[in-house]
C-alpha cells in the first residue's frame, strides 16, 4: 500500500475515533480520491466506500467499474460488486452484514451524498445515526503535504503558460468563446495532464458579473477583459484570474483596477500562520471600502484550493479559522460596476512557516493590449 495513503487512512481512523464516527460513508469525489486514489464520478449506478475506523475500507460499486478500481486503488479495500441486472440491493445487504452496521453512527458527506445513497443506507442499516462527516474530512485535507504542493506548483506553471499564450490573442473582434477555446488548447499545449475546463471570459459589461457565462460577444476597444482560468495537475487545481485592458480605457475603470491591485497585495501581505481567515478578507475589503467601492465588491476574498476548486478554508468575514502552514487558498478581490465592467485579480497562496508564498507569478500591473 502507498505510504501517503496509509497515513491518510490512519489519520481518518484517529479522527473517527475522536469524533465517535463508527463508519464514514464516502461517494465518488475529492474525498474518495484523497483517501484511496480513486478518481470516479457519481452516476445513476451507485458507488459507495465505507471506512470503519478499525478495518480496511469496503467499496461497493458496479461490476463494470471493478477493473478501473483495481488498477487505481492506492489502498487495500474489499470490493462488493453488483451487475446492472441485479442492482445494488444485495451488495448493500452484504456490506451492512459484514460491517454490522445496525445502530451505528455513520458519517456522510452533506455536500455530496444524494438521497439515492442515503435511502439505501437507511434501508440496510436500520437504527443508524447519520452525522455530517464534512468537517472531519476537511480537517484532514486542509493541510497540504509536499506532494500535494508539488502538484499545485505544476498546475500553476501550466496555468501561467496558458495565460501568456492567450493574452497574445486578445484583440478587438475576437469573441469570448474563441478566447475560451484558445485557452483550452493552450492549456493542453502547455502539457497539462487533465482535459482543461472552460474558463470564464467576460469582456466589457459582461465583466460586471463575477461568474459571467462566456458568450459570443466580440471584444471592443476600451473593454476590460476578465479571464478566470482553472486547471488541474495530478488532480490539484490552479485557479487564476487576470484582467486586461483593450486599448485606452475609461478613467474610472483604470482607477478600479489600481484599487483591486492594492487590495490583492494587502491581503497577500498579511497572510501568515496564526491569523484568522477573516482577517485576510478584511485586509482586502478595507482597501476597497476606503476607496468608496465597498458595495461593488460582492463576494468573499477567496477560497481554499486543492483537489477541489472550492474547498475550505473560505476567506470570508465570520470565518475565525486560524491559518496554519500548508494551507492553500485564493486571494481574489474584485470590483464590479453594473453595465460597465469589472476587475478581478486572483492569485493562489500557500501559508508557510513564517508567512506566505504566492504560487502565481504572472504580473499584476495593468496590461494594455
Ligand atoms: Zn478563479
Ligand atoms: Zn477562485
Short mmCIF file of C-alpha atoms and ligand atoms in Angstrom, two decimals:
data_model
loop_
_atom_site.label_atom_id
_atom_site.label_comp_id
_atom_site.label_asym_id
_atom_site.label_seq_id
_atom_site.Cartn_x
_atom_site.Cartn_y
_atom_site.Cartn_z
CA UNK A 1 0.00 0.00 0.00
CA UNK A 2 1.21 3.50 -0.88
CA UNK A 3 2.62 5.18 2.26
CA UNK A 4 0.90 8.52 1.69
CA UNK A 5 -2.48 6.82 1.57
CA UNK A 6 -1.64 4.59 4.52
CA UNK A 7 -1.02 7.73 6.58
CA UNK A 8 -4.24 9.32 5.36
CA UNK A 9 -6.28 6.29 6.40
CA UNK A 10 -4.61 6.28 9.81
CA UNK A 11 -5.44 9.95 10.30
CA UNK A 12 -9.03 9.28 9.22
CA UNK A 13 -9.33 6.39 11.69
CA UNK A 14 -7.97 8.53 14.52
CA UNK A 15 -10.36 11.37 13.69
CA UNK A 16 -13.28 8.93 13.56
CA UNK A 17 -12.40 7.53 16.98
CA UNK A 18 -12.16 11.03 18.44
CA UNK A 19 -15.38 12.12 16.74
CA UNK A 20 -17.19 8.86 17.59
CA UNK A 21 -17.96 8.08 13.98
CA UNK A 22 -18.08 4.29 13.54
CA UNK A 23 -18.12 4.29 9.77
CA UNK A 24 -17.51 7.03 7.22
CA UNK A 25 -19.53 6.63 4.01
CA UNK A 26 -17.94 8.34 1.01
CA UNK A 27 -19.30 8.82 -2.51
CA UNK A 28 -17.15 9.45 -5.63
CA UNK A 29 -15.42 12.83 -5.50
CA UNK A 30 -12.49 14.60 -3.89
CA UNK A 31 -12.72 12.81 -0.52
CA UNK A 32 -12.71 9.38 -2.16
CA UNK A 33 -9.76 10.37 -4.30
CA UNK A 34 -7.89 11.78 -1.30
CA UNK A 35 -8.40 8.62 0.76
CA UNK A 36 -8.00 5.90 -1.89
CA UNK A 37 -6.53 7.42 -5.07
CA UNK A 38 -9.74 6.56 -6.93
CA UNK A 39 -10.97 9.29 -9.28
CA UNK A 40 -14.57 8.44 -10.16
CA UNK A 41 -17.76 10.33 -10.95
CA UNK A 42 -21.19 9.82 -9.49
CA UNK A 43 -23.73 8.33 -11.84
CA UNK A 44 -27.08 6.56 -11.65
CA UNK A 45 -25.08 3.44 -10.71
CA UNK A 46 -24.24 3.73 -7.02
CA UNK A 47 -20.62 3.66 -5.87
CA UNK A 48 -20.04 3.98 -2.14
CA UNK A 49 -16.95 3.48 0.01
CA UNK A 50 -17.34 2.65 3.70
CA UNK A 51 -14.49 3.29 6.12
CA UNK A 52 -14.83 1.58 9.51
CA UNK A 53 -12.35 3.10 11.98
CA UNK A 54 -10.85 -0.30 12.81
CA UNK A 55 -10.59 -2.13 9.47
CA UNK A 56 -9.76 -1.54 5.78
CA UNK A 57 -12.44 0.14 3.65
CA UNK A 58 -15.23 -1.65 1.79
CA UNK A 59 -16.05 -0.47 -1.69
CA UNK A 60 -19.50 -1.08 -3.15
CA UNK A 61 -19.52 -0.48 -6.89
CA UNK A 62 -20.90 -1.58 -10.26
CA UNK A 63 -19.18 -4.63 -11.74
CA UNK A 64 -18.02 -2.69 -14.79
CA UNK A 65 -16.05 -0.26 -12.58
CA UNK A 66 -14.12 -3.03 -10.82
CA UNK A 67 -11.19 -3.15 -13.31
CA UNK A 68 -10.71 0.62 -13.01
CA UNK A 69 -10.88 0.43 -9.22
CA UNK A 70 -8.37 -2.41 -9.07
CA UNK A 71 -5.99 -0.51 -11.36
CA UNK A 72 -6.16 2.78 -9.45
CA UNK A 73 -6.74 1.93 -5.79
CA UNK A 74 -3.80 3.04 -3.65
CA UNK A 75 -5.17 1.35 -0.53
CA UNK A 76 -6.38 -2.12 0.28
CA UNK A 77 -10.15 -2.44 0.04
CA UNK A 78 -12.71 -5.23 -0.22
CA UNK A 79 -14.84 -4.87 -3.34
CA UNK A 80 -18.58 -5.57 -3.29
CA UNK A 81 -19.74 -5.52 -6.89
CA UNK A 82 -23.17 -5.75 -8.48
CA UNK A 83 -24.28 -6.24 -12.07
CA UNK A 84 -26.64 -3.96 -13.98
CA UNK A 85 -29.29 -6.71 -13.90
CA UNK A 86 -29.25 -7.38 -10.17
CA UNK A 87 -28.79 -3.77 -9.00
CA UNK A 88 -27.09 -2.72 -5.76
CA UNK A 89 -29.53 -4.13 -3.15
CA UNK A 90 -27.82 -7.45 -2.48
CA UNK A 91 -24.39 -5.78 -2.34
CA UNK A 92 -25.74 -3.28 0.21
CA UNK A 93 -27.11 -6.15 2.26
CA UNK A 94 -23.72 -7.89 2.30
CA UNK A 95 -21.88 -4.68 3.22
CA UNK A 96 -24.33 -3.97 6.05
CA UNK A 97 -23.96 -7.51 7.36
CA UNK A 98 -20.13 -7.57 7.17
CA UNK A 99 -19.82 -4.18 8.88
CA UNK A 100 -22.59 -4.96 11.34
CA UNK A 101 -24.00 -1.51 10.52
CA UNK A 102 -27.20 -1.76 12.58
CA UNK A 103 -27.41 1.09 15.11
CA UNK A 104 -24.01 2.53 14.24
CA UNK A 105 -23.04 6.18 13.79
CA UNK A 106 -22.31 6.81 10.12
CA UNK A 107 -20.55 9.92 8.84
CA UNK A 108 -21.91 11.08 5.47
CA UNK A 109 -20.93 13.91 3.15
CA UNK A 110 -23.66 16.52 3.46
CA UNK A 111 -22.33 18.37 0.42
CA UNK A 112 -22.21 15.33 -1.85
CA UNK A 113 -24.28 12.33 -0.83
CA UNK A 114 -27.52 12.03 -2.72
CA UNK A 115 -30.82 10.74 -1.39
CA UNK A 116 -30.13 7.73 -3.63
CA UNK A 117 -27.26 6.54 -1.41
CA UNK A 118 -28.79 7.77 1.85
CA UNK A 119 -32.05 5.86 1.32
CA UNK A 120 -30.09 2.65 0.67
CA UNK A 121 -28.09 3.12 3.86
CA UNK A 122 -31.26 3.82 5.85
CA UNK A 123 -32.83 0.66 4.47
CA UNK A 124 -29.96 -1.71 5.13
CA UNK A 125 -28.61 -0.16 8.32
CA UNK A 126 -31.72 0.30 10.50
CA UNK A 127 -31.37 2.41 13.61
CA UNK A 128 -28.23 4.10 12.31
CA UNK A 129 -27.48 7.65 13.22
CA UNK A 130 -26.19 9.89 10.42
CA UNK A 131 -23.82 12.76 11.16
CA UNK A 132 -22.15 15.29 8.86
CA UNK A 133 -18.68 13.95 8.05
CA UNK A 134 -17.60 17.03 6.05
CA UNK A 135 -15.92 18.95 8.90
CA UNK A 136 -13.86 15.91 9.88
CA UNK A 137 -12.84 15.22 6.27
CA UNK A 138 -11.98 18.82 5.55
CA UNK A 139 -9.71 18.94 8.62
CA UNK A 140 -7.76 16.05 7.09
CA UNK A 141 -7.44 17.72 3.70
CA UNK A 142 -6.89 21.34 4.71
CA UNK A 143 -3.14 21.00 5.30
CA UNK A 144 -1.38 20.02 2.09
CA UNK A 145 1.66 17.73 2.15
CA UNK A 146 4.77 18.17 -0.04
CA UNK A 147 3.42 16.01 -2.84
CA UNK A 148 0.17 17.94 -3.00
CA UNK A 149 2.02 21.26 -3.02
CA UNK A 150 4.26 19.97 -5.81
CA UNK A 151 1.18 19.15 -7.90
CA UNK A 152 -0.24 22.63 -7.23
CA UNK A 153 3.02 24.27 -8.29
CA UNK A 154 2.93 22.28 -11.52
CA UNK A 155 -0.71 23.28 -12.11
CA UNK A 156 0.30 26.91 -11.54
CA UNK A 157 3.09 26.69 -14.12
CA UNK A 158 0.78 25.20 -16.74
CA UNK A 159 -1.90 27.79 -15.97
CA UNK A 160 0.53 30.70 -16.27
CA UNK A 161 1.95 29.45 -19.55
CA UNK A 162 -1.66 29.20 -20.78
CA UNK A 163 -2.38 32.81 -19.76
CA UNK A 164 0.72 34.04 -21.60
CA UNK A 165 -0.40 32.29 -24.80
CA UNK A 166 -3.97 33.56 -24.58
CA UNK A 167 -3.01 37.15 -23.72
CA UNK A 168 -1.40 37.45 -27.15
CA UNK A 169 -4.76 36.60 -28.78
CA UNK A 170 -6.89 39.27 -27.06
CA UNK A 171 -7.83 41.92 -29.62
CA UNK A 172 -10.93 43.74 -30.90
CA UNK A 173 -13.23 41.48 -32.92
CA UNK A 174 -12.37 38.19 -31.19
CA UNK A 175 -15.30 36.62 -29.32
CA UNK A 176 -15.19 35.49 -25.70
CA UNK A 177 -15.93 31.92 -26.82
CA UNK A 178 -13.00 31.89 -29.24
CA UNK A 179 -10.73 33.13 -26.44
CA UNK A 180 -12.07 30.39 -24.17
CA UNK A 181 -11.33 27.77 -26.80
CA UNK A 182 -7.86 29.26 -27.33
CA UNK A 183 -7.34 28.98 -23.59
CA UNK A 184 -8.26 25.28 -23.56
CA UNK A 185 -5.96 24.49 -26.50
CA UNK A 186 -3.09 26.45 -24.93
CA UNK A 187 -3.60 24.56 -21.65
CA UNK A 188 -3.24 21.26 -23.49
CA UNK A 189 -0.15 22.52 -25.36
CA UNK A 190 1.37 23.59 -22.05
CA UNK A 191 1.38 19.89 -21.07
CA UNK A 192 -1.49 19.86 -18.67
CA UNK A 193 -2.26 16.28 -17.65
CA UNK A 194 -6.01 16.72 -17.50
CA UNK A 195 -8.56 17.93 -20.05
CA UNK A 196 -8.95 21.63 -19.26
CA UNK A 197 -12.32 23.00 -18.22
CA UNK A 198 -13.88 26.06 -19.86
CA UNK A 199 -12.52 29.29 -18.39
CA UNK A 200 -14.63 32.35 -17.64
CA UNK A 201 -14.02 35.01 -20.29
CA UNK A 202 -16.00 38.16 -19.51
CA UNK A 203 -15.49 41.27 -21.63
CA UNK A 204 -16.82 44.81 -21.33
CA UNK A 205 -20.13 44.96 -19.43
CA UNK A 206 -20.13 41.14 -19.02
CA UNK A 207 -17.20 41.57 -16.63
CA UNK A 208 -19.56 43.13 -14.09
CA UNK A 209 -20.82 39.61 -13.31
CA UNK A 210 -18.19 37.62 -11.37
CA UNK A 211 -19.48 34.31 -12.79
CA UNK A 212 -20.45 35.59 -16.23
CA UNK A 213 -21.29 32.94 -18.84
CA UNK A 214 -18.71 33.09 -21.63
CA UNK A 215 -20.57 34.33 -24.73
CA UNK A 216 -20.27 35.20 -28.40
CA UNK A 217 -19.73 38.89 -27.56
CA UNK A 218 -16.89 40.40 -29.57
CA UNK A 219 -14.10 42.24 -27.76
CA UNK A 220 -14.24 46.04 -28.33
CA UNK A 221 -11.65 48.77 -27.88
CA UNK A 222 -11.98 50.22 -24.38
CA UNK A 223 -13.03 46.87 -22.83
CA UNK A 224 -11.69 45.31 -19.72
CA UNK A 225 -11.41 41.56 -20.30
CA UNK A 226 -11.57 39.29 -17.24
CA UNK A 227 -10.15 35.79 -17.72
CA UNK A 228 -10.58 33.28 -14.90
CA UNK A 229 -8.74 30.09 -15.83
CA UNK A 230 -8.57 26.92 -13.75
CA UNK A 231 -6.93 23.61 -14.48
CA UNK A 232 -5.51 20.62 -12.65
CA UNK A 233 -2.29 18.71 -12.43
CA UNK A 234 -2.48 15.26 -10.84
CA UNK A 235 -5.89 16.24 -9.57
CA UNK A 236 -4.79 19.52 -7.91
CA UNK A 237 -6.07 22.90 -9.03
CA UNK A 238 -4.60 26.20 -10.02
CA UNK A 239 -7.23 28.97 -10.22
CA UNK A 240 -6.05 32.31 -11.59
CA UNK A 241 -7.75 35.48 -12.81
CA UNK A 242 -6.20 38.37 -14.70
CA UNK A 243 -7.95 41.42 -16.14
CA UNK A 244 -6.61 43.05 -19.32
CA UNK A 245 -7.31 46.41 -20.96
CA UNK A 246 -8.01 46.57 -24.68
CA UNK A 247 -6.58 49.87 -25.89
CA UNK A 248 -7.43 53.03 -23.97
CA UNK A 249 -9.93 52.51 -21.18
CA UNK A 250 -12.16 54.87 -19.24
CA UNK A 251 -10.53 56.61 -16.26
CA UNK A 252 -12.81 55.03 -13.68
CA UNK A 253 -12.04 51.53 -14.98
CA UNK A 254 -8.38 52.37 -14.66
CA UNK A 255 -8.99 53.56 -11.10
CA UNK A 256 -10.85 50.42 -10.01
CA UNK A 257 -8.04 48.33 -11.48
CA UNK A 258 -5.49 50.03 -9.25
CA UNK A 259 -7.75 49.65 -6.19
CA UNK A 260 -8.19 45.90 -6.79
CA UNK A 261 -4.47 45.52 -7.33
CA UNK A 262 -3.82 47.20 -3.98
CA UNK A 263 -6.48 45.07 -2.25
CA UNK A 264 -4.91 41.91 -3.66
CA UNK A 265 -1.46 42.92 -2.32
CA UNK A 266 -2.81 43.98 1.07
CA UNK A 267 -4.49 40.60 1.56
CA UNK A 268 -1.48 38.55 0.46
CA UNK A 269 0.84 40.63 2.63
CA UNK A 270 -0.88 39.78 5.89
CA UNK A 271 -1.15 36.03 5.30
CA UNK A 272 0.87 34.11 7.89
CA UNK A 273 0.29 31.33 10.42
CA UNK A 274 -1.76 32.43 13.41
CA UNK A 275 -4.02 34.99 11.77
CA UNK A 276 -7.64 34.21 11.04
CA UNK A 277 -9.14 33.58 7.62
CA UNK A 278 -11.50 36.53 8.05
CA UNK A 279 -8.57 38.90 8.66
CA UNK A 280 -7.36 38.22 5.11
CA UNK A 281 -10.80 39.09 3.81
CA UNK A 282 -10.85 42.26 5.92
CA UNK A 283 -7.45 43.35 4.59
CA UNK A 284 -8.68 43.29 1.00
CA UNK A 285 -12.12 44.69 1.83
CA UNK A 286 -10.77 47.67 3.77
CA UNK A 287 -8.79 48.87 0.76
CA UNK A 288 -11.85 48.70 -1.48
CA UNK A 289 -14.20 50.24 1.12
CA UNK A 290 -11.81 53.09 1.85
CA UNK A 291 -11.72 53.90 -1.86
CA UNK A 292 -15.54 54.10 -1.86
CA UNK A 293 -16.26 50.92 -3.84
CA UNK A 294 -17.24 48.58 -0.97
CA UNK A 295 -20.71 47.92 -2.36
CA UNK A 296 -19.21 46.75 -5.66
CA UNK A 297 -17.07 44.01 -4.08
CA UNK A 298 -19.83 41.41 -4.00
CA UNK A 299 -18.10 38.19 -2.95
CA UNK A 300 -15.71 36.75 -0.37
CA UNK A 301 -11.98 37.37 -0.88
CA UNK A 302 -11.06 33.76 -1.57
CA UNK A 303 -11.50 30.04 -1.14
CA UNK A 304 -9.33 27.05 -0.36
CA UNK A 305 -7.83 25.23 -3.31
CA UNK A 306 -6.66 21.65 -3.72
CA UNK A 307 -8.41 18.58 -5.10
CA UNK A 308 -11.42 20.86 -5.40
CA UNK A 309 -11.62 24.31 -6.87
CA UNK A 310 -13.66 25.50 -3.89
CA UNK A 311 -12.86 23.91 -0.53
CA UNK A 312 -12.01 25.10 2.99
CA UNK A 313 -10.57 27.42 4.18
CA UNK A 314 -13.04 30.04 2.95
CA UNK A 315 -11.58 33.55 3.15
CA UNK A 316 -14.71 35.27 4.31
CA UNK A 317 -16.00 37.53 7.05
CA UNK A 318 -17.13 35.41 10.01
CA UNK A 319 -14.60 32.60 9.46
CA UNK A 320 -12.36 32.67 12.53
CA UNK A 321 -10.38 29.61 11.46
CA UNK A 322 -6.69 30.12 12.26
CA UNK A 323 -4.35 29.82 9.28
CA UNK A 324 -1.62 27.18 9.52
CA UNK A 325 1.38 26.24 7.36
CA UNK A 326 0.37 24.04 4.43
CA UNK A 327 -3.00 25.70 3.81
CA UNK A 328 -3.58 26.84 0.22
CA UNK A 329 -6.19 29.29 -0.97
CA UNK A 330 -7.01 32.01 -3.46
CA UNK A 331 -6.91 35.76 -2.93
CA UNK A 332 -9.27 37.29 -5.47
CA UNK A 333 -10.76 40.66 -4.68
CA UNK A 334 -12.82 42.34 -7.38
CA UNK A 335 -14.88 45.42 -8.20
CA UNK A 336 -17.90 45.06 -10.48
CA UNK A 337 -19.61 48.10 -12.00
CA UNK A 338 -23.01 47.13 -13.45
CA UNK A 339 -23.33 47.90 -17.17
CA UNK A 340 -19.68 48.88 -17.46
CA UNK A 341 -17.30 46.13 -16.50
CA UNK A 342 -15.32 44.52 -13.75
CA UNK A 343 -11.86 43.81 -12.44
CA UNK A 344 -10.69 40.73 -10.55
CA UNK A 345 -7.10 39.75 -9.76
CA UNK A 346 -6.82 36.21 -8.41
CA UNK A 347 -3.70 34.61 -7.04
CA UNK A 348 -3.03 31.33 -5.24
CA UNK A 349 -1.13 31.37 -1.95
CA UNK A 350 0.49 28.82 0.33
CA UNK A 351 0.80 29.53 4.06
CA UNK A 352 4.42 28.85 5.05
CA UNK A 353 6.11 28.54 8.47
CA UNK A 354 6.78 32.26 8.68
CA UNK A 355 4.45 33.91 6.20
CA UNK A 356 3.12 33.09 2.79
CA UNK A 357 4.29 32.19 -0.68
CA UNK A 358 2.33 33.34 -3.71
CA UNK A 359 2.31 30.44 -6.17
CA UNK A 360 1.25 32.74 -9.01
CA UNK A 361 3.98 34.79 -10.67
CA UNK A 362 2.06 36.45 -13.55
CA UNK A 363 2.36 40.25 -13.49
CA UNK A 364 -0.38 42.20 -11.74
CA UNK A 365 0.28 45.55 -13.42
CA UNK A 366 -2.45 46.51 -15.89
CA UNK A 367 -1.55 45.13 -19.34
CA UNK A 368 -2.84 47.17 -22.27
CA UNK A 369 -3.32 45.08 -25.36
ZN1 LIG B 1 -10.99 31.68 -10.46
ZN1 LIG B 2 -11.35 31.28 -7.43
#
